[in-house]
Short mmCIF file of C-alpha atoms (C1' of nucleotides) in Angstrom, two decimals:
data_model
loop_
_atom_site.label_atom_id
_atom_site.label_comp_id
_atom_site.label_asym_id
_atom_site.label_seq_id
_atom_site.Cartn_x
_atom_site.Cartn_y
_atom_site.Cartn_z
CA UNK A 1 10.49 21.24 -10.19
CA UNK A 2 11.77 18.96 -6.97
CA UNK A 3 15.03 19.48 -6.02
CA UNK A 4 15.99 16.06 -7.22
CA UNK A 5 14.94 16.56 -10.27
CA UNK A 6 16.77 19.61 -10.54
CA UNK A 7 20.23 17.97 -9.41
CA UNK A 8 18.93 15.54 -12.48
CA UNK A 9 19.17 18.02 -14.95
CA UNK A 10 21.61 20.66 -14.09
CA UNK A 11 24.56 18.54 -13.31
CA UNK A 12 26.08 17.37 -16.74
CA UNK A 13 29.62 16.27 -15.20
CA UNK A 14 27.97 13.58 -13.31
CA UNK A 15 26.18 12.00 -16.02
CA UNK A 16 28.15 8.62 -14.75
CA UNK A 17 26.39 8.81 -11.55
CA UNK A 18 23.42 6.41 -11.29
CA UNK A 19 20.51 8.29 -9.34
CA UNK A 20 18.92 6.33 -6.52
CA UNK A 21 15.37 6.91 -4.30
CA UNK A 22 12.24 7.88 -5.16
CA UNK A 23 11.59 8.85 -9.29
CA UNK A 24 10.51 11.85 -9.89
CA UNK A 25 7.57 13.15 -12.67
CA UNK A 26 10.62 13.91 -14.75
CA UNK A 27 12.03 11.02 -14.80
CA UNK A 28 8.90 8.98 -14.82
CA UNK A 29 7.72 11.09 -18.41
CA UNK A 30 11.26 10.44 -19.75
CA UNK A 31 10.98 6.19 -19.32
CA UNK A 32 7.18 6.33 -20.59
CA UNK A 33 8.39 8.28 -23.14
CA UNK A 34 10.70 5.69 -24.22
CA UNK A 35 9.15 2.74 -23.68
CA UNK A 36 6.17 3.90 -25.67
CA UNK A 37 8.24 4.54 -28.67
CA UNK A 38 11.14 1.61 -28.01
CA UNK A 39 8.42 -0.93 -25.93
CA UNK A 40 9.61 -2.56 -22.81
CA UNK A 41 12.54 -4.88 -22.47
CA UNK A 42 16.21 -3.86 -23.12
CA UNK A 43 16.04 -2.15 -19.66
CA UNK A 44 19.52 -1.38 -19.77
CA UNK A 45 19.47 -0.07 -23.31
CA UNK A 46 16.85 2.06 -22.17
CA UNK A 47 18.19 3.54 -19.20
CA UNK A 48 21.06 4.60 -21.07
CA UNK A 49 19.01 5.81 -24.18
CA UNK A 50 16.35 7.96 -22.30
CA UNK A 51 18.66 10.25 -20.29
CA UNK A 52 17.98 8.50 -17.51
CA UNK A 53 20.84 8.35 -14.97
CA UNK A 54 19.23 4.85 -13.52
CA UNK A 55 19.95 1.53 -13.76
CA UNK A 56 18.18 -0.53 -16.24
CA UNK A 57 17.13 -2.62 -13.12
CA UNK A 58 15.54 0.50 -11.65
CA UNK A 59 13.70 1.45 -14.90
CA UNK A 60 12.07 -1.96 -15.15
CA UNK A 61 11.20 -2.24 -11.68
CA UNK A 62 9.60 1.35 -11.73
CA UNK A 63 7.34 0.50 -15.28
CA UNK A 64 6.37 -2.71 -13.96
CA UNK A 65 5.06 -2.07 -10.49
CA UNK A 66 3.84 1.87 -11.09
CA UNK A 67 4.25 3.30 -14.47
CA UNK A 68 2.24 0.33 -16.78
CA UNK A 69 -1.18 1.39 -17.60
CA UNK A 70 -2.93 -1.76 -16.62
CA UNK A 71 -1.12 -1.46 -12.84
CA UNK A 72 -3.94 -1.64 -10.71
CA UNK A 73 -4.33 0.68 -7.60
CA UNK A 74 -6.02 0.43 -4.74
CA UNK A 75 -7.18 -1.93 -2.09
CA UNK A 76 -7.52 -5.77 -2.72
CA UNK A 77 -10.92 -6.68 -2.95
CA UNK A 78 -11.97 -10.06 -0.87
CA UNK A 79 -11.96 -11.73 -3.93
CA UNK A 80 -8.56 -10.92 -4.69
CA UNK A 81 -7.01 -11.52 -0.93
CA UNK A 82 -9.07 -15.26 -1.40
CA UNK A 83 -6.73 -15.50 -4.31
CA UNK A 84 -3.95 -14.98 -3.01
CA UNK A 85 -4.74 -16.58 0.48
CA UNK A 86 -5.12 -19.76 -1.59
CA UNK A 87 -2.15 -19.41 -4.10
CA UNK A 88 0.25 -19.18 -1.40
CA UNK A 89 -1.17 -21.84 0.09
CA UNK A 90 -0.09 -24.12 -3.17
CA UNK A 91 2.86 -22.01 -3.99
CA UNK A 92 4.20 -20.38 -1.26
CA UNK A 93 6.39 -17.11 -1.69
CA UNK A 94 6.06 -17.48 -5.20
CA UNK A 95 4.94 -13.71 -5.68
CA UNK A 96 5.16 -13.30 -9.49
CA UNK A 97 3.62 -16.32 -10.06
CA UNK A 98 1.01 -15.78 -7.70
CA UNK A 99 0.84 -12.34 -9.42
CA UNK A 100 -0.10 -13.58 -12.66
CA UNK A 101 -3.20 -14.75 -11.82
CA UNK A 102 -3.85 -11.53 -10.61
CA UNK A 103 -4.37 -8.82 -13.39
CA UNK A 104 -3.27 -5.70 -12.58
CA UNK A 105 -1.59 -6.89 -9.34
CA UNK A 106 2.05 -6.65 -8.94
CA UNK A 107 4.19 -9.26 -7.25
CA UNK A 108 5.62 -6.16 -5.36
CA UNK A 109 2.12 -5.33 -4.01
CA UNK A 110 0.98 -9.28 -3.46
CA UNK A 111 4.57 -9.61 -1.67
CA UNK A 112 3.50 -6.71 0.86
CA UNK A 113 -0.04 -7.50 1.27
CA UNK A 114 1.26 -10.71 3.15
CA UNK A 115 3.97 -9.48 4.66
CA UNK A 116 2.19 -6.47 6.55
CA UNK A 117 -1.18 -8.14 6.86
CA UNK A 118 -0.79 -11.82 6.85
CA UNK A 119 2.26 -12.14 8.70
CA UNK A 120 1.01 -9.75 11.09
CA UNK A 121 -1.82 -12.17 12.16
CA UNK A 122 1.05 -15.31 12.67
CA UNK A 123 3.07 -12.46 14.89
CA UNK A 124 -0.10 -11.64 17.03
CA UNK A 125 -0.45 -15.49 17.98
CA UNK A 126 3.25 -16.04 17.83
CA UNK A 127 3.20 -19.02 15.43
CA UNK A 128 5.26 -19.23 12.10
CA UNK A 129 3.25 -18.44 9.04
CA UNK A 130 4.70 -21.54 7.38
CA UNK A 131 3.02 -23.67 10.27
CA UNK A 132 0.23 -26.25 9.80
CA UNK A 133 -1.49 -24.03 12.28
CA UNK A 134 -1.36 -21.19 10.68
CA UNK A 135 -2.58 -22.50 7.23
CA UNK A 136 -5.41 -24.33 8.72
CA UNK A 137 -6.51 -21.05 10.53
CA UNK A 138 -6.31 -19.10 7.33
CA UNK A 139 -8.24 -21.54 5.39
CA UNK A 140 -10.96 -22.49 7.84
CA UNK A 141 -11.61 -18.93 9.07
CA UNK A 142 -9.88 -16.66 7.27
CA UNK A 143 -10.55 -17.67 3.84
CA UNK A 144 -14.40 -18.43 5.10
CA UNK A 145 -14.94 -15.26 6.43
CA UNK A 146 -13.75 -13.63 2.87
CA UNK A 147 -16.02 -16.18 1.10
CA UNK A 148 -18.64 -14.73 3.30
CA UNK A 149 -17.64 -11.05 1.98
CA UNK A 150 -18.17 -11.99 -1.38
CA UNK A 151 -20.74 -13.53 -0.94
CA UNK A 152 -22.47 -10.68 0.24
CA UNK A 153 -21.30 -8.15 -2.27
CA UNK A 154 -22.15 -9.94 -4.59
CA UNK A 155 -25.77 -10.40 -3.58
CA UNK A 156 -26.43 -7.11 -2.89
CA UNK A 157 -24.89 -6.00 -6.27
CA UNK A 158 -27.01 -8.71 -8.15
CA UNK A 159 -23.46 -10.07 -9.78
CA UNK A 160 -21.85 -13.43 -8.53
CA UNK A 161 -18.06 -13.84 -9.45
CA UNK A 162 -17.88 -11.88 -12.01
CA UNK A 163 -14.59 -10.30 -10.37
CA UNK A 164 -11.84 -9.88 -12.83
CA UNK A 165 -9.19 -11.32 -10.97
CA UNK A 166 -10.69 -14.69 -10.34
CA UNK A 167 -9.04 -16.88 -12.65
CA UNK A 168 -10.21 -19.38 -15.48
CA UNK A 169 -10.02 -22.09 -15.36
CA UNK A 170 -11.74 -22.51 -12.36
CA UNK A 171 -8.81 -22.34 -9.59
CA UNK A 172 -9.14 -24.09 -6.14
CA UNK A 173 -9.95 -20.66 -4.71
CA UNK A 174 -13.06 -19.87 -7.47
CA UNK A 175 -14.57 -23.33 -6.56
CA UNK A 176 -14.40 -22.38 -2.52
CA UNK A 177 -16.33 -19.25 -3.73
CA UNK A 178 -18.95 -21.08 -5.56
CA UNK A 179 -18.97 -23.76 -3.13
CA UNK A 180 -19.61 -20.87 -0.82
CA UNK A 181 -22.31 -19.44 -3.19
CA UNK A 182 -24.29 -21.91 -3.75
CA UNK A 183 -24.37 -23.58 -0.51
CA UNK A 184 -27.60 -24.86 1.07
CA UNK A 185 -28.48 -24.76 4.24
CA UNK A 186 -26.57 -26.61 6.69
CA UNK A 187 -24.23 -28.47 3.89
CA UNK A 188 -21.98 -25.87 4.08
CA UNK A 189 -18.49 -27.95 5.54
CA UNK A 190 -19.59 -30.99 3.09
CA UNK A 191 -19.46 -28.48 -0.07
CA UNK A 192 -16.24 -27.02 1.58
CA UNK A 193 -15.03 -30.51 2.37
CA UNK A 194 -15.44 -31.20 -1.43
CA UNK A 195 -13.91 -28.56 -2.68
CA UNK A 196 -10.78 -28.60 -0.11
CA UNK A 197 -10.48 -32.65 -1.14
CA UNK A 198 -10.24 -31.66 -5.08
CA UNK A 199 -7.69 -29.44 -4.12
CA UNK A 200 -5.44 -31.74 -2.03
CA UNK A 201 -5.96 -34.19 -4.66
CA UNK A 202 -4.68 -31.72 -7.64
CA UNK A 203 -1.54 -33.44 -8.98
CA UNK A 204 -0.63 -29.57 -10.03
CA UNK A 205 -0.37 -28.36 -7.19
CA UNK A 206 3.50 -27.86 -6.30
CA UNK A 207 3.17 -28.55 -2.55
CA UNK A 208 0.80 -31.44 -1.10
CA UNK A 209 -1.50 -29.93 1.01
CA UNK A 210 -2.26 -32.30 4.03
CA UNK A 211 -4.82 -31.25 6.35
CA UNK A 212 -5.71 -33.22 9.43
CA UNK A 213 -8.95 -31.54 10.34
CA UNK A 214 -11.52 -33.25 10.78
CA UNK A 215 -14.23 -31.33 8.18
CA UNK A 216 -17.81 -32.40 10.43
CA UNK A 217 -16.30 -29.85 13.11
CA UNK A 218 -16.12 -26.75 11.33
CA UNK A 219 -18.57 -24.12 11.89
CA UNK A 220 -20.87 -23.96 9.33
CA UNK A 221 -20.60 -21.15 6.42
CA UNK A 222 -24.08 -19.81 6.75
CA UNK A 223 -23.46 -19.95 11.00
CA UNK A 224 -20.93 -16.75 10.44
CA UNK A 225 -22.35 -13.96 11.31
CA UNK A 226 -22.01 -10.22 9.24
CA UNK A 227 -20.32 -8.37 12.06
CA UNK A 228 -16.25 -9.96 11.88
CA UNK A 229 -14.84 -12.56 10.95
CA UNK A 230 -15.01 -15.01 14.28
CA UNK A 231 -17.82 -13.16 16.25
CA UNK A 232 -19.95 -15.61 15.85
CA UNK A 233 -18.04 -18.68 16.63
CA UNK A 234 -19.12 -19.83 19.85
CA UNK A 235 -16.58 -20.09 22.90
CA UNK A 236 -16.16 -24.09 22.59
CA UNK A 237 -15.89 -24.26 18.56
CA UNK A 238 -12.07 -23.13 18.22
CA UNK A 239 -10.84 -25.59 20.94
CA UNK A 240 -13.29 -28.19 19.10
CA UNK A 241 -11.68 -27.30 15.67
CA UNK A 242 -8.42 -27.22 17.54
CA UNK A 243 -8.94 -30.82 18.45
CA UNK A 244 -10.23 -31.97 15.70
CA UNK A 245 -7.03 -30.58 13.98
CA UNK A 246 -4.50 -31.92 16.51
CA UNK A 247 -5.77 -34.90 17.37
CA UNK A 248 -6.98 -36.51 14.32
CA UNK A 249 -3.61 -37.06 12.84
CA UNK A 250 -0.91 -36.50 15.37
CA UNK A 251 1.65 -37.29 12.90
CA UNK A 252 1.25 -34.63 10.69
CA UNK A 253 2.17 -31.69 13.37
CA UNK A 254 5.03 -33.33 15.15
CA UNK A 255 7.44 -31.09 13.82
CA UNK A 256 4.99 -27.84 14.78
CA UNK A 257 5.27 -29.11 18.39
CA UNK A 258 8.67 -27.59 18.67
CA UNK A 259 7.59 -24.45 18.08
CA UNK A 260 4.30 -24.07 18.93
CA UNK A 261 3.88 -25.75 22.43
CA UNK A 262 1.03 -23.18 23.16
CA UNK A 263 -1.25 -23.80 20.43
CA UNK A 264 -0.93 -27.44 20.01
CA UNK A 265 -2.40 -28.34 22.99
CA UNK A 266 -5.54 -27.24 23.35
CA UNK A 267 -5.99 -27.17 26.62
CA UNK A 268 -2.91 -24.60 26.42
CA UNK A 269 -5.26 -22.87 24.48
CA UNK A 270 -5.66 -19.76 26.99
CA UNK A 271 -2.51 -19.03 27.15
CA UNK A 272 -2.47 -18.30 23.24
CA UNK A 273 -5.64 -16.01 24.16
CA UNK A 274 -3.83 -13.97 26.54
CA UNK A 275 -0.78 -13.67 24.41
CA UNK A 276 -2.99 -12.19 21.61
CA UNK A 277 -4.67 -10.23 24.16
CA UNK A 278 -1.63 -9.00 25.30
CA UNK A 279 -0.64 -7.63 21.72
CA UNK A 280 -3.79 -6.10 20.66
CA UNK A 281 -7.02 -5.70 22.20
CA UNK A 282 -8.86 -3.90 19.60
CA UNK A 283 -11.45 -5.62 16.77
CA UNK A 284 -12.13 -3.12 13.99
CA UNK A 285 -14.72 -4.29 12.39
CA UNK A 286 -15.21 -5.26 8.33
CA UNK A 287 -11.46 -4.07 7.96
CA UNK A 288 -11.42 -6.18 4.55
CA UNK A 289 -10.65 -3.44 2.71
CA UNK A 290 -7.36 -3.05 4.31
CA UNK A 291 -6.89 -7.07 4.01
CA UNK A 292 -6.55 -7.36 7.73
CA UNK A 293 -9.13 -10.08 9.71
CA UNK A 294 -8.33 -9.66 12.56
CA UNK A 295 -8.46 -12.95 14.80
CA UNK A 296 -8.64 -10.72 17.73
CA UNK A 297 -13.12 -11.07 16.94
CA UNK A 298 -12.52 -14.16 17.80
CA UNK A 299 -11.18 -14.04 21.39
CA UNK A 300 -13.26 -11.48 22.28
CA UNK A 301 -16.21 -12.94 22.13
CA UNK A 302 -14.87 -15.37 24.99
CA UNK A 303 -14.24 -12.17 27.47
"C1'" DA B 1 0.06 21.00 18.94
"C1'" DA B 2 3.80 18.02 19.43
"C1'" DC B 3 5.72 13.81 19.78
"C1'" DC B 4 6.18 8.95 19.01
"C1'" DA B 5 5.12 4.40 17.26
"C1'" DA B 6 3.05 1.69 13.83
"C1'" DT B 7 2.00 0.99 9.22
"C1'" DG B 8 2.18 0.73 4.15
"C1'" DC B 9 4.60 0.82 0.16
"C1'" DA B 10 8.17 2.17 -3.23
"C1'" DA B 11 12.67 1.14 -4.17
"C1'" DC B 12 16.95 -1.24 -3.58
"C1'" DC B 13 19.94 -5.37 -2.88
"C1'" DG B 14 21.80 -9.64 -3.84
"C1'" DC B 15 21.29 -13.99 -5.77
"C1'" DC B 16 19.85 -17.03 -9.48
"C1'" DT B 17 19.02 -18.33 -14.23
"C1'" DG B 18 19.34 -18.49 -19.05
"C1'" DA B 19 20.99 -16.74 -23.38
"C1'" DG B 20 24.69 -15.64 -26.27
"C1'" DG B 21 29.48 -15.31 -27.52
"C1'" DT C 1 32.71 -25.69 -21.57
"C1'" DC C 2 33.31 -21.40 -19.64
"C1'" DC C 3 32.38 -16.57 -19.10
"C1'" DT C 4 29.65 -12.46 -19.18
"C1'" DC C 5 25.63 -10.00 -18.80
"C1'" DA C 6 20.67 -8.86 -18.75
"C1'" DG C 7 16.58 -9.93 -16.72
"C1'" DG C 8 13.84 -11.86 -13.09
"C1'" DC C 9 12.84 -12.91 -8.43
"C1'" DG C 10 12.40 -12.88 -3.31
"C1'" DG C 11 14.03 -10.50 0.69
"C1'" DT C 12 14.98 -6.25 2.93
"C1'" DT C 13 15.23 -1.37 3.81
"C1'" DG C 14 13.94 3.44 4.16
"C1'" DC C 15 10.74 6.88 4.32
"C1'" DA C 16 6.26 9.20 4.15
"C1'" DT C 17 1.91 8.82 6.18
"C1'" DT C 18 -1.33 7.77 9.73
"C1'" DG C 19 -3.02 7.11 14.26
"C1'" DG C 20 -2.61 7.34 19.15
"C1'" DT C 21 -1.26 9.68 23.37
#
DNA sequence: AACCAATGCAACCGCCTGAGG
DNA sequence: TCCTCAGGCGGTTGCATTGGT
């Protein structure tokens, strides 16, 4: 028995202490043990009524994001980080919403998934994660390059979107997917045009997505290659997407300006390289599984 | 092998909301 | 209408683990 457990049991005069840190299997058998026979809700009730010295707070939080069978462990698959790549997008930090439409995914775990792999990419290029700029990255090559992923898991396991965690109805992110899927050759920014338009035009979606770029200058789907996310975007494409998305509607990034004098302007744009460079030099390959696409691919291929 | 920094994640904190008295 | 309290949520912290030197 752990030591904290052990202080759990053995000291009866401080039953009105509340125990804090990590749960222990004792404690952990004691709230399954009640909620299996009680069910869940009444947290406070049930701290009291199991033994536990916790706060009903604590008990919930521990069943919900750990203790409830259908908790899911593990990695996010491409499918999933798509998901939530595009529900943020729409919602922003709306974690338990954006949670819902992930089974088995906790708003806990979808809250740290961004905040130590998404946000990480905004820090390495030193732009705010709520920019313009950094949307339109993640949905032009982020969100691509997991399309890509899926795509090719799914053809090499026979099964197309069949994932669990995609959504039905169809969601903005499933129709990217199948747009993806069922792309021909060289129609792949129309299809992605499409979809992206539905989307902005979706009078339930909570924030009004407004992209500026211009959709005929996006690398094409199929023109990614199977080796990282930007390898294969040639040296002149980014600053061409760039333009396209600074240029064809000034209006919508005055405010980024402010902050993000290096990126706007894209003849600036080297002095965004260096400052990734400067922060990480190393691509790790197909590093999906640990959510992270790392934009660094993309740079490199200009050195 | 030892040390240090970075990372990932479980857990806590504080605020907000809604229900019930 | 006001007050209290439980539950829910997003933000933050702390610590164990991992990776690099």
């Amino acid at each position: 028995m752990s030591s904290c457990s052990k202080s759990l049991s053995s000291s009866s005069e401080d039953d009105s202490e509340l125990r804090r840190g990590p749960w222990t299997l004792e404690e952990d058998t004691l709230l399954i043990h009640y909620i299996s026979h009680h069910g869940e809700g009444k947290w406070n009730l049930a701290a009291k009524s199991s033994g536990l010295r916790r706060t009903g707070k604590s008990c919930r939080l521990r069943w919900l994001n750990y203790l409830k069978p259908d908790v899911k462990r593990g990695n996010l698959t491409p499918q999933e980080q798509l998901l939530i790549l595009e529900l943020h997008s729409k919602w922003g930090n709306r974690w338990s919403k954006i949670a819902q439409h992930l089974p088995g995914r906790t708003d806990n775990e979808i809250k740290n998934y961004w905040r130590t792999r998404v946000q990480k990419q905004a820090r390495l290029f030193k732009i705010d994660t709520n920019s313009t700029a950094f949307q339109e990255i993640i949905r032009f090559y982020w969100m691509p390059r997991l399309l890509q992923k899926i795509e090719e898991s799914s053809s090499s396991s026979g099964m197309i979107f069949q994932n669990s965690a995609i959504p039905q109805p169809l969601d903005t992110a499933y129709q990217h997917s199948a747009a993806a899927a069922q792309v021909p050759p060289g129609q792949g920014p129309l299809y992605l045009s499409q979809s992206l338009n539905h989307h902005e035009q979706n009078p339930d979606s909570d924030q009004h997505c407004t992209s500026s770029v211009n959709f005929s200058q996006i690398p094409q789907l199929s023109e990614y290659p199977s080796s990282g996310p930007f390898h294969a975007i040639a040296d002149n494409e980014y600053e061409t997407f760039l333009k396209g998305c600074y240029h064809a509607d000034n209006s919508n990034y005055e405010m980024e300006t402010l902050n993000l004098g290096s990126i706007r302007a894209p003849g600036n744009f080297e002095n965004l390289i260096s400052n990734s460079h400067a922060v990480e030099r190393n691509w790790v390959d197909n590093d999906f599984s640990g959510g992270l696409c790392n934009m660094e691919g993309l740079w490199q291929t200009r050195n």
